[in-house]
CSV table of C-alpha atoms in Angstrom, one decimal:
chain,number,residue,atom,x,y,z
V,309,MET,CA,-16.2,-14.0,-60.6
V,310,ASP,CA,-19.5,-13.8,-60.5
V,311,GLY,CA,-19.4,-16.7,-57.3
V,312,GLY,CA,-17.1,-14.6,-56.0
V,313,LYS,CA,-19.2,-11.1,-55.7
V,314,VAL,CA,-22.3,-13.0,-54.4
V,315,ASP,CA,-20.3,-14.9,-51.8
V,316,GLU,CA,-18.8,-11.0,-50.8
V,317,GLU,CA,-22.4,-9.3,-51.1
V,318,LYS,CA,-23.7,-11.9,-48.5
V,319,GLN,CA,-20.9,-11.6,-45.5
V,320,HIS,CA,-20.7,-7.8,-46.6
V,321,PRO,CA,-22.4,-6.1,-43.4
V,322,MET,CA,-23.6,-2.9,-45.5
V,323,THR,CA,-25.4,-5.4,-48.1
V,324,ALA,CA,-29.0,-6.2,-47.5
V,325,ALA,CA,-28.3,-9.5,-46.8
V,326,GLY,CA,-25.1,-8.7,-45.0
V,327,ALA,CA,-27.8,-6.5,-42.5
V,328,LYS,CA,-29.7,-9.7,-42.7
V,329,LYS,CA,-26.8,-12.1,-41.6
V,330,GLN,CA,-25.7,-9.9,-38.5
V,331,GLY,CA,-29.6,-10.3,-37.3
V,332,GLY,CA,-29.4,-9.5,-34.0
V,333,GLY,CA,-27.2,-6.0,-34.7
V,334,ALA,CA,-29.7,-4.2,-36.2
V,335,GLY,CA,-33.1,-5.5,-34.1
V,336,SER,CA,-31.4,-6.0,-30.3
V,337,LYS,CA,-29.7,-3.4,-27.8
V,338,PRO,CA,-26.5,-4.5,-26.3
V,339,GLY,CA,-27.0,-7.2,-23.8
V,340,GLY,CA,-30.3,-9.3,-25.6
V,341,LYS,CA,-32.4,-6.7,-24.9
V,342,PRO,CA,-35.4,-6.1,-27.2
V,343,GLN,CA,-35.2,-1.9,-28.6
V,344,PRO,CA,-38.9,-0.6,-28.8
V,345,GLU,CA,-40.5,-1.1,-32.3
V,346,GLY,CA,-40.2,2.1,-33.2
V,347,GLU,CA,-36.2,2.4,-32.5
V,348,ARG,CA,-35.8,-0.3,-33.6
V,349,THR,CA,-36.8,0.4,-36.9
V,350,ALA,CA,-34.6,3.8,-37.1
V,351,VAL,CA,-32.2,2.3,-36.3
V,352,GLN,CA,-32.2,-1.0,-38.6
V,353,THR,CA,-33.3,2.5,-41.3
V,354,ALA,CA,-30.1,4.1,-40.2
V,355,GLY,CA,-28.1,0.8,-40.9
V,356,GLN,CA,-29.2,0.6,-44.1
V,357,ASP,CA,-29.1,3.3,-45.5
V,358,MET,CA,-24.8,3.7,-44.5
V,359,GLY,CA,-24.7,0.4,-46.1
V,360,GLN,CA,-25.9,1.0,-49.2
V,361,THR,CA,-24.1,4.4,-49.3
V,362,SER,CA,-20.8,2.5,-48.3
V,363,ALA,CA,-21.6,0.0,-51.3
V,364,ALA,CA,-22.7,2.5,-53.5
V,365,ASN,CA,-19.3,4.9,-53.1
V,366,LEU,CA,-16.6,2.0,-53.1
V,367,ALA,CA,-18.4,0.5,-56.5
V,368,ASP,CA,-18.7,4.1,-58.1
V,369,ALA,CA,-14.9,5.0,-56.7
V,370,ASN,CA,-13.0,2.5,-59.3
V,371,PRO,CA,-14.2,-0.5,-60.1
V,372,GLY,CA,-10.6,-2.2,-60.4
V,373,LYS,CA,-10.2,-1.7,-56.9
V,374,ALA,CA,-13.2,-3.4,-56.1
V,375,ALA,CA,-11.4,-6.5,-56.3
V,376,GLN,CA,-9.2,-5.5,-53.7
V,377,LYS,CA,-11.4,-4.2,-51.8
V,378,GLY,CA,-13.2,-6.9,-51.6
V,379,ASN,CA,-10.3,-9.1,-50.0
V,380,ARG,CA,-9.1,-6.7,-47.6
V,381,PRO,CA,-10.6,-7.3,-44.1
V,382,ILE,CA,-13.9,-6.1,-43.2
V,383,ASP,CA,-13.1,-5.6,-39.0
V,384,ARG,CA,-12.1,-2.1,-39.7
V,385,GLN,CA,-15.9,-1.2,-41.2
V,386,VAL,CA,-17.6,-3.7,-39.3
V,387,GLN,CA,-16.3,-1.2,-36.4
V,388,GLU,CA,-17.5,1.3,-37.6
V,389,LEU,CA,-21.0,0.0,-38.3
V,390,LYS,CA,-20.9,-1.0,-34.6
V,391,THR,CA,-19.5,2.7,-33.6
V,392,ARG,CA,-22.8,4.0,-35.2
V,393,LEU,CA,-25.0,1.6,-34.5
V,394,LYS,CA,-23.9,2.5,-30.6
V,395,ALA,CA,-24.8,6.5,-31.2
V,396,ALA,CA,-27.7,5.8,-32.9
V,397,GLU,CA,-28.6,3.9,-29.8
V,398,ALA,CA,-27.6,6.1,-27.4
V,399,ALA,CA,-29.3,9.3,-29.1
V,400,ALA,CA,-32.4,6.4,-28.7
V,401,GLU,CA,-31.8,6.3,-25.4
V,402,ILE,CA,-31.5,10.0,-24.5
V,403,SER,CA,-35.0,10.5,-26.5
V,404,ASP,CA,-36.8,8.4,-24.0
V,405,GLN,CA,-35.3,10.0,-21.3
V,406,LYS,CA,-36.0,13.0,-22.6
V,407,ARG,CA,-39.6,12.3,-23.1
V,408,SER,CA,-40.1,10.5,-19.7
V,409,ALA,CA,-38.8,13.6,-17.9
V,410,ALA,CA,-41.8,15.2,-19.8
V,411,GLU,CA,-44.0,13.2,-18.7
V,412,ALA,CA,-42.9,13.1,-15.1
V,413,LYS,CA,-43.3,17.1,-15.6
V,414,VAL,CA,-46.9,16.8,-17.0
V,415,GLU,CA,-47.9,14.5,-14.3
V,416,ALA,CA,-46.6,16.7,-11.5
V,417,GLN,CA,-48.4,19.3,-13.1
V,418,SER,CA,-51.2,18.4,-13.1
V,419,TYR,CA,-54.0,18.2,-10.2
V,420,PRO,CA,-55.2,14.8,-8.7
V,421,LEU,CA,-58.3,13.6,-8.8
V,422,ALA,CA,-61.2,14.9,-7.5
V,423,GLY,CA,-62.5,12.5,-4.6
V,424,PRO,CA,-65.8,10.7,-3.7
V,425,ALA,CA,-68.3,13.5,-2.6
V,426,LYS,CA,-68.8,13.1,1.6
V,427,MET,CA,-71.7,14.9,3.7
V,428,ARG,CA,-70.8,18.0,5.4
V,429,LYS,CA,-72.4,19.5,8.4
V,430,ARG,CA,-73.6,22.7,5.7
V,431,HIS,CA,-75.2,20.0,3.5
V,432,TRP,CA,-77.0,18.5,6.6
V,433,GLY,CA,-77.8,22.3,7.8
V,434,LEU,CA,-79.6,22.9,4.2
V,435,ILE,CA,-81.2,19.2,4.5
V,436,ALA,CA,-82.8,20.1,8.1
V,437,SER,CA,-83.8,24.2,6.4
V,438,PHE,CA,-86.0,22.2,3.7
V,439,VAL,CA,-87.5,20.6,6.1
V,440,VAL,CA,-88.5,22.8,8.3
V,441,LEU,CA,-89.4,26.0,6.3
V,442,VAL,CA,-90.9,23.8,3.4
V,443,LEU,CA,-91.9,20.7,4.3
V,444,ALA,CA,-93.6,21.2,7.8
V,445,PRO,CA,-95.4,24.1,6.8
V,446,LEU,CA,-96.8,22.1,3.8
V,447,ALA,CA,-98.1,19.3,5.4
V,448,ALA,CA,-99.8,21.7,8.5
V,449,VAL,CA,-101.2,23.5,5.0
V,450,ILE,CA,-102.0,19.8,3.6
V,451,PHE,CA,-103.9,18.4,6.9
V,452,TYR,CA,-105.9,21.9,8.1
V,453,LEU,CA,-107.2,21.8,4.4
V,454,ALA,CA,-107.7,18.0,4.4
V,455,THR,CA,-109.4,17.7,8.0
V,456,VAL,CA,-110.2,21.4,9.7
V,457,ALA,CA,-111.1,23.6,6.3
V,458,GLU,CA,-115.3,23.7,6.0
V,459,ASP,CA,-116.8,22.7,2.7
V,460,GLN,CA,-118.2,26.0,0.9
V,461,TYR,CA,-120.5,26.0,-1.5
V,462,GLN,CA,-120.9,28.8,-4.3
V,463,SER,CA,-123.8,30.6,-6.9
V,464,THR,CA,-123.4,32.3,-9.6
V,465,THR,CA,-126.0,34.9,-11.1
V,466,GLY,CA,-125.4,37.3,-14.6
V,467,PHE,CA,-127.2,40.1,-15.3
V,468,THR,CA,-126.5,43.5,-17.6
V,469,VAL,CA,-128.1,47.2,-17.9
V,470,ARG,CA,-130.0,47.3,-20.9
V,471,SER,CA,-131.9,50.7,-22.3
V,472,GLN,CA,-135.3,49.8,-24.1
V,473,ASP,CA,-134.3,53.6,-26.5
V,474,SER,CA,-130.2,52.5,-27.3
V,475,SER,CA,-131.0,49.2,-27.9
V,476,SER,CA,-132.7,49.2,-31.7
V,477,ALA,CA,-130.0,52.1,-32.4
V,478,ASN,CA,-126.9,49.8,-31.4
V,479,ASP,CA,-128.4,46.6,-33.4
V,480,LEU,CA,-128.3,49.5,-36.7
V,481,LEU,CA,-125.1,50.3,-35.8
V,482,GLY,CA,-123.4,46.7,-35.3
V,483,GLY,CA,-122.6,48.1,-31.9
V,484,LEU,CA,-120.4,51.0,-32.6
V,485,ALA,CA,-121.8,53.0,-29.6
V,486,SER,CA,-119.6,50.5,-27.3
V,487,PHE,CA,-116.2,52.5,-28.2
V,488,ALA,CA,-118.1,55.8,-28.3
V,489,GLY,CA,-120.1,54.6,-24.8
V,490,SER,CA,-123.2,55.1,-23.5
V,491,SER,CA,-125.2,55.6,-20.4
V,492,THR,CA,-126.3,52.2,-19.8
V,493,ALA,CA,-122.2,51.5,-19.7
V,494,SER,CA,-122.2,53.8,-17.2
V,495,ASP,CA,-124.6,52.2,-15.4
V,496,SER,CA,-123.0,49.4,-15.3
V,497,ASP,CA,-119.5,50.7,-13.8
V,498,ILE,CA,-122.4,52.3,-11.3
V,499,LEU,CA,-123.8,49.2,-10.5
V,500,TYR,CA,-120.0,46.9,-10.1
V,501,GLU,CA,-119.2,49.5,-7.6
V,502,PHE,CA,-122.6,49.3,-6.0
V,503,ILE,CA,-122.0,45.6,-5.7
V,504,GLN,CA,-118.4,45.7,-3.5
V,505,SER,CA,-119.6,48.6,-1.6
V,506,GLN,CA,-120.5,48.6,2.5
V,507,GLU,CA,-124.5,49.5,1.2
V,508,MET,CA,-124.7,46.6,-0.9
V,509,MET,CA,-123.0,44.5,2.2
V,510,GLU,CA,-125.5,46.2,5.0
V,511,ALA,CA,-128.7,45.3,2.6
V,512,VAL,CA,-128.1,42.2,2.4
V,513,ASP,CA,-126.9,41.2,6.3
V,514,ALA,CA,-130.2,43.3,6.5
V,515,GLN,CA,-131.6,40.2,5.1
V,516,ILE,CA,-129.4,37.4,5.7
V,517,ASP,CA,-127.5,37.6,9.2
V,518,LEU,CA,-123.9,37.3,7.7
V,519,ARG,CA,-122.3,37.7,10.9
V,520,ALA,CA,-123.8,34.6,12.0
V,521,HIS,CA,-123.4,32.0,9.5
V,522,TYR,CA,-120.0,33.1,8.7
V,523,SER,CA,-118.6,32.9,12.3
V,524,GLN,CA,-120.6,29.7,12.9
V,525,HIS,CA,-116.8,27.7,12.4
V,526,TRP,CA,-114.8,30.1,14.3
V,527,PRO,CA,-112.3,29.7,15.9
V,528,SER,CA,-111.6,25.8,14.8
V,529,ASP,CA,-111.9,27.5,10.6
V,530,TRP,CA,-110.5,30.1,11.2
V,531,ALA,CA,-108.4,31.2,7.6
V,532,PHE,CA,-112.4,30.3,5.7
V,533,SER,CA,-114.6,32.0,8.8
V,534,ILE,CA,-115.5,35.0,10.3
V,535,TRP,CA,-114.7,36.7,13.8
V,536,PRO,CA,-118.0,37.5,15.7
V,537,GLU,CA,-117.0,40.7,16.8
V,538,ALA,CA,-115.8,41.9,13.4
V,539,THR,CA,-116.4,45.4,13.0
V,540,GLN,CA,-118.3,47.1,9.7
V,541,GLU,CA,-114.7,47.4,7.8
V,542,GLU,CA,-113.6,43.9,9.1
V,543,MET,CA,-117.2,42.9,7.3
V,544,ILE,CA,-116.4,44.6,4.0
V,545,TRP,CA,-112.9,42.9,3.8
V,546,TYR,CA,-114.7,39.7,4.3
V,547,TRP,CA,-117.6,40.4,2.4
V,548,GLN,CA,-115.3,41.1,-0.9
V,549,ARG,CA,-113.8,37.8,-0.1
V,550,ILE,CA,-116.8,35.7,-0.1
V,551,VAL,CA,-118.3,37.5,-3.1
V,552,SER,CA,-116.0,37.7,-5.9
V,553,ILE,CA,-117.4,40.1,-8.9
V,554,SER,CA,-116.4,39.8,-13.4
V,555,PHE,CA,-117.3,42.7,-15.6
V,556,ASP,CA,-117.0,43.1,-19.1
V,557,SER,CA,-117.0,46.7,-19.8
V,558,SER,CA,-117.5,46.1,-23.6
V,559,SER,CA,-120.7,44.8,-23.3
V,560,GLY,CA,-121.6,45.7,-19.9
V,561,LEU,CA,-122.3,41.7,-18.4
V,562,ILE,CA,-121.3,41.6,-15.0
V,563,GLU,CA,-121.0,38.1,-13.5
V,564,VAL,CA,-121.0,38.0,-9.6
V,565,GLN,CA,-120.0,34.5,-7.4
V,566,ALA,CA,-120.7,34.3,-3.8
V,567,LEU,CA,-119.5,31.7,-1.2
V,568,GLY,CA,-121.3,30.1,1.9
V,569,PHE,CA,-121.0,27.1,4.3
V,570,ASP,CA,-124.7,26.4,2.4
V,571,PRO,CA,-125.7,26.2,-1.0
V,572,GLU,CA,-129.4,28.1,0.8
V,573,THR,CA,-127.3,30.9,1.9
V,574,ALA,CA,-124.8,31.1,-1.1
V,575,GLN,CA,-128.2,31.6,-2.9
V,576,ALA,CA,-129.7,33.4,-0.8
V,577,ILE,CA,-126.8,36.4,-1.3
V,578,THR,CA,-126.8,36.1,-5.0
V,579,ARG,CA,-130.7,36.7,-4.9
V,580,ALA,CA,-130.6,39.3,-2.4
V,581,ILE,CA,-127.7,40.9,-4.6
V,582,VAL,CA,-130.0,40.6,-7.9
V,583,ALA,CA,-133.2,42.6,-5.7
V,584,GLU,CA,-130.6,45.4,-4.9
V,585,SER,CA,-129.2,45.9,-7.9
V,586,GLN,CA,-132.2,46.0,-9.4
V,587,THR,CA,-133.5,48.4,-6.6
V,588,ARG,CA,-130.6,50.8,-7.8
V,589,ILE,CA,-131.5,50.6,-11.4
V,590,ASN,CA,-135.1,52.1,-10.1
V,591,ALA,CA,-133.5,54.7,-8.0
V,592,LEU,CA,-131.3,56.4,-11.0
V,593,ASN,CA,-134.2,56.0,-12.9
V,594,GLN,CA,-136.2,57.7,-10.6
V,595,GLN,CA,-133.2,60.3,-10.4
V,596,ALA,CA,-133.2,60.5,-13.8
V,597,ARG,CA,-136.9,60.9,-14.3
V,598,ALA,CA,-136.8,63.9,-11.8
V,599,ASP,CA,-134.0,65.3,-13.2
V,600,ALA,CA,-135.4,65.9,-16.5
V,601,ILE,CA,-139.0,66.7,-15.2
V,602,GLY,CA,-136.6,69.6,-13.4
V,603,TYR,CA,-134.7,70.8,-16.2
V,604,ALA,CA,-138.0,70.8,-18.3
V,605,GLN,CA,-140.6,72.7,-15.9
V,606,ALA,CA,-137.2,75.0,-14.8
V,607,ASP,CA,-137.6,76.1,-18.7
V,608,LEU,CA,-141.0,76.8,-18.9
V,609,GLU,CA,-140.9,78.9,-16.1
V,610,GLU,CA,-137.8,81.2,-17.6
V,611,ALA,CA,-140.2,81.1,-20.9
V,612,VAL,CA,-143.0,82.0,-19.1
V,613,GLU,CA,-141.4,85.1,-17.6
V,614,GLU,CA,-139.8,85.9,-20.6
V,615,MET,CA,-142.8,86.0,-22.2
V,616,LYS,CA,-144.7,88.5,-19.2
V,617,ALA,CA,-141.2,90.5,-19.8
V,618,ALA,CA,-142.0,91.0,-23.6
V,619,ARG,CA,-145.7,91.4,-22.9
V,620,GLU,CA,-145.7,93.8,-20.7
V,621,ALA,CA,-143.0,96.2,-22.5
V,622,LEU,CA,-145.0,95.8,-25.7
V,623,THR,CA,-148.2,97.7,-23.3
V,624,ARG,CA,-146.1,99.8,-21.9
V,625,PHE,CA,-145.2,101.2,-25.4
V,626,ARG,CA,-148.9,101.1,-26.1
V,627,THR,CA,-149.6,103.8,-23.4
V,628,ARG,CA,-146.7,105.5,-23.6
V,629,THR,CA,-147.7,106.6,-27.4
V,630,ARG,CA,-151.0,105.8,-27.2
V,631,ILE,CA,-150.7,103.9,-30.5
V,632,VAL,CA,-152.0,100.0,-30.6
V,633,ASP,CA,-150.1,98.9,-33.9
V,634,PRO,CA,-147.4,102.2,-35.1
V,635,GLU,CA,-148.1,100.5,-38.6
V,636,ALA,CA,-151.8,100.7,-38.8
V,637,ASP,CA,-151.6,103.9,-37.8
V,638,ILE,CA,-149.1,104.9,-40.0
V,639,GLN,CA,-151.0,103.6,-42.5
V,640,GLY,CA,-153.8,105.6,-41.6
V,641,ARG,CA,-151.8,108.7,-41.8
V,642,MET,CA,-150.8,107.7,-45.6
V,643,GLY,CA,-154.5,107.4,-45.8
V,644,VAL,CA,-155.3,110.7,-45.0
V,645,MET,CA,-152.1,111.6,-47.2
V,646,ASN,CA,-153.6,109.8,-50.2
V,647,ASN,CA,-156.9,111.8,-49.6
V,648,LEU,CA,-155.1,115.5,-49.5
V,649,GLN,CA,-153.0,115.0,-52.3
V,650,GLN,CA,-156.5,113.8,-54.4
V,651,GLU,CA,-157.7,117.2,-52.9
V,652,LEU,CA,-155.5,118.8,-54.5
V,653,ALA,CA,-155.3,117.5,-57.5
V,654,THR,CA,-158.5,118.2,-57.9
V,655,SER,CA,-158.3,121.7,-56.5
V,656,LEU,CA,-155.7,122.9,-58.9
V,657,ILE,CA,-157.5,121.3,-61.9
V,658,GLU,CA,-160.7,123.4,-61.0
V,659,TYR,CA,-158.6,126.7,-60.8
V,660,ASP,CA,-157.2,126.0,-64.2
V,661,LEU,CA,-160.3,125.6,-65.3
V,662,LEU,CA,-161.4,129.2,-63.9
V,663,ARG,CA,-159.1,130.7,-64.9
V,664,GLY,CA,-159.8,129.9,-68.1
V,665,THR,CA,-163.5,130.9,-68.4
V,666,VAL,CA,-163.2,133.9,-65.7
V,667,ALA,CA,-162.0,137.2,-65.0
V,668,THR,CA,-158.6,137.8,-63.0
V,669,GLY,CA,-160.4,139.4,-59.8
V,670,ASP,CA,-163.3,136.9,-59.9
V,671,PRO,CA,-164.2,135.8,-56.1
V,672,ARG,CA,-164.2,131.9,-57.0
V,673,LEU,CA,-161.0,132.4,-58.3
V,674,LYS,CA,-159.3,133.4,-55.1
V,675,LYS,CA,-161.5,130.9,-53.4
V,676,ALA,CA,-160.0,128.2,-55.4
V,677,GLN,CA,-157.0,129.7,-55.1
V,678,GLN,CA,-157.1,129.7,-51.0
V,679,ARG,CA,-158.4,126.2,-51.1
V,680,ILE,CA,-155.5,124.8,-53.0
V,681,ASP,CA,-153.4,126.6,-50.9
V,682,VAL,CA,-154.8,125.2,-47.3
V,683,ILE,CA,-154.8,122.2,-48.7
V,684,ARG,CA,-150.7,122.4,-49.1
V,685,GLN,CA,-150.5,123.9,-45.8
V,686,ARG,CA,-152.2,120.9,-44.5
V,687,ILE,CA,-150.5,117.8,-46.7
V,688,ASP,CA,-146.7,120.3,-45.1
V,689,ILE,CA,-148.3,119.5,-41.6
V,690,GLU,CA,-149.1,116.1,-42.1
V,691,ARG,CA,-145.4,115.3,-43.6
V,692,GLN,CA,-144.1,117.2,-40.7
V,693,THR,CA,-146.4,115.0,-38.2
V,694,PHE,CA,-143.8,111.8,-39.0
V,695,THR,CA,-140.4,113.2,-37.9
V,696,SER,CA,-141.6,116.3,-35.8
V,697,THR,CA,-141.6,115.9,-31.7
V,698,ASN,CA,-144.2,118.4,-31.6
V,699,THR,CA,-147.7,117.1,-30.2
V,700,ASP,CA,-149.4,120.3,-31.3
V,701,THR,CA,-149.8,119.3,-34.6
V,702,GLY,CA,-150.7,115.7,-33.7
V,703,GLY,CA,-148.4,113.9,-33.1
V,704,VAL,CA,-147.1,111.4,-30.9
V,705,GLY,CA,-144.1,113.7,-29.2
V,706,GLU,CA,-141.7,111.2,-31.1
V,707,ASP,CA,-140.4,110.6,-34.8
V,708,TYR,CA,-142.2,107.9,-36.7
V,709,PRO,CA,-139.1,106.1,-37.7
V,710,SER,CA,-138.0,105.5,-33.8
V,711,LEU,CA,-141.5,104.3,-32.9
V,712,ILE,CA,-141.5,101.9,-35.2
V,713,SER,CA,-138.4,100.6,-34.6
V,714,GLU,CA,-138.9,100.4,-31.3
V,715,PHE,CA,-142.3,98.7,-31.7
V,716,GLU,CA,-140.6,96.3,-34.2
V,717,ARG,CA,-138.2,95.2,-31.3
V,718,LEU,CA,-140.9,94.6,-28.6
V,719,THR,CA,-143.0,92.5,-31.1
V,720,VAL,CA,-139.8,90.1,-32.3
V,721,ASP,CA,-138.9,90.1,-28.4
V,722,ARG,CA,-142.9,89.1,-27.7
V,723,GLU,CA,-142.9,86.2,-30.9
V,724,TYR,CA,-139.3,85.0,-29.4
V,725,SER,CA,-140.7,84.9,-26.2
V,726,GLU,CA,-144.0,82.8,-27.3
V,727,GLU,CA,-141.5,80.3,-29.4
V,728,ALA,CA,-140.2,79.5,-26.4
V,729,TYR,CA,-142.6,79.3,-24.3
V,730,ARG,CA,-144.2,76.8,-27.0
V,731,ALA,CA,-140.9,74.7,-26.8
V,732,ALA,CA,-141.0,74.7,-22.8
V,733,LEU,CA,-144.1,73.3,-23.3
V,734,THR,CA,-143.2,70.2,-25.7
V,735,GLY,CA,-140.3,69.8,-23.8
V,736,LEU,CA,-142.3,69.5,-20.5
V,737,ALA,CA,-145.1,66.8,-22.5
V,738,LEU,CA,-141.9,64.9,-23.5
V,739,ALA,CA,-140.0,64.5,-20.3
V,740,ARG,CA,-143.0,64.0,-18.7
V,741,ASP,CA,-143.5,60.8,-21.5
V,742,GLU,CA,-140.2,59.6,-20.9
V,743,ALA,CA,-140.6,59.7,-17.0
V,744,SER,CA,-144.1,57.8,-17.6
V,745,ARG,CA,-141.7,54.3,-18.6
V,746,GLN,CA,-139.0,53.4,-17.1
V,747,SER,CA,-136.3,53.8,-20.0
V,748,ARG,CA,-132.9,51.0,-18.1
V,749,TYR,CA,-134.3,48.5,-16.6
V,750,LEU,CA,-131.7,44.9,-15.1
V,751,ALA,CA,-132.0,42.0,-17.5
V,752,THR,CA,-130.7,38.7,-15.4
V,753,TYR,CA,-128.8,36.1,-18.0
V,754,ILE,CA,-128.1,33.6,-15.2
V,755,ASN,CA,-130.5,33.1,-12.5
V,756,PRO,CA,-129.5,32.5,-8.8
V,757,THR,CA,-127.7,29.2,-8.8
V,758,ARG,CA,-128.3,26.7,-6.0
V,759,ALA,CA,-124.8,24.1,-5.6
V,760,GLN,CA,-125.4,20.7,-4.9
V,761,GLU,CA,-121.8,19.7,-4.7
V,762,ALA,CA,-119.2,21.8,-2.2
V,763,GLU,CA,-116.0,22.9,-4.8
V,764,TYR,CA,-114.2,25.4,-2.1
V,765,PRO,CA,-111.6,25.8,-0.7
V,766,GLU,CA,-109.9,24.2,-3.9
V,767,ARG,CA,-107.3,22.5,-1.8
V,768,PHE,CA,-104.8,21.1,-4.6
V,769,VAL,CA,-104.8,24.1,-6.1
V,770,LEU,CA,-104.3,26.3,-2.3
V,771,SER,CA,-101.5,22.8,-1.5
V,772,GLY,CA,-99.7,23.9,-5.1
V,773,LEU,CA,-99.6,27.7,-4.7
V,774,VAL,CA,-98.2,27.0,-1.0
V,775,ALA,CA,-95.7,24.2,-2.0
V,776,LEU,CA,-94.6,26.6,-5.0
V,777,PHE,CA,-94.5,29.9,-2.6
V,778,LEU,CA,-92.0,27.3,0.1
V,779,VAL,CA,-90.0,26.2,-2.5
V,780,LEU,CA,-89.5,29.8,-4.0
V,781,GLY,CA,-89.0,31.4,-0.4
V,782,TRP,CA,-86.3,28.6,0.7
V,783,SER,CA,-84.4,28.6,-2.8
V,784,ILE,CA,-84.2,32.5,-2.2
V,785,LEU,CA,-82.9,31.9,1.6
V,786,SER,CA,-80.2,28.8,0.7
V,787,LEU,CA,-78.8,31.3,-2.3
V,788,ILE,CA,-78.2,34.5,0.1
V,789,TYR,CA,-76.8,32.2,2.9
V,790,TYR,CA,-74.8,30.6,0.6
V,791,SER,CA,-73.4,33.8,-1.4
V,792,ILE,CA,-72.6,35.6,1.9
V,793,ARG,CA,-70.4,32.1,2.9
V,794,ASP,CA,-68.5,32.3,-0.3
V,795,ARG,CA,-67.9,36.4,0.3
V,796,SER,CA,-66.6,35.6,3.8
């Protein structure tokens, strides 16, 4: 019984052994063509699953009938298995055809590969424009700088405007005066503008013939020379080319560089600039001294006139009132009043003594009473003179309070004018003392130098700048051309 089952399993195509024995049925297509690995694996897996399922169904349905079915011919089962294998192979072929069609469709939709780049007419035009607009001008500039341009020599000098009065204050304040500004900084600003002016150029030209020196290489070196018939305005333009100035406004330092075709001329130019700058500073000092003395003299003259006017007003008051000093006059009048008061007191005492010793009708008593009445009347008259305008009583025609007030006003005006006069005299003396010395001067911290080697023109720097600007210009023009070409 066991041996029969083993033979049946080996021959049954639904088992694993039967599948191996069938060999090519599960691993190849009809006709002997080998299947692809993925399709062959799928077909074998499907056949094995179906064989195992059929064997299991037969074994589980009825164990008693298994022996009967084992003896049944297996042609029908093999035929069913072949039918299923053919269906699977047909499905695999259909999937292969669909995949091939999809790949062909994708390949048809994709763009073709770009061919190798080729030089076109516009490319040759771009190269030609680069040669014409960049290389040719650059070669011309380099040739000019290397063979035609003459060597130039530079002379340097440096100076600043110092003040004798403000130097100690600046040291004490630690330089804080520079933030608020000072006369020295203003003088440096003036000097900075003066060096670039036509006046400075004409002053240096009077000492050094600038036109003859800088036109000696004309027209060969036309880029760095001036034409012989240049006007004053053109000479000023060229002056600002050959003379460069650097100015530090915080410290007031000025540095000047001058260029010349020989070192002696360049040094002579810087020396002339220093000399003219010193002359201008001296002129500024002279003007400042003249202004200071003039202002002080004007103040003094005004004080003198005010003092004269005050004294004349006081003289007119004394002439009109016939009183030299109202205070002294009133003191004298007060002395008279005091004497009269004393006389009145004495007379009253005498009258009281007589009245106690003599009879009522005694002539001496009448005489004493008469004296008392006269003294009282005189006291009243003297008192009236202080406020009365009547000149019959010995007054001056004006009340004393008004006279004293006017006199005090005139006295104050005279004293004020005298004090102003003394102050004006002191100011004039100080202005003259300030004018006796030079308060500002030109301090040279770099003497005019003499070059031993030509440093200008800067050939490499100029060549690099020219190349840079030519390339930038050519690039911009190329971009504009391609932009217009793409839009059109």
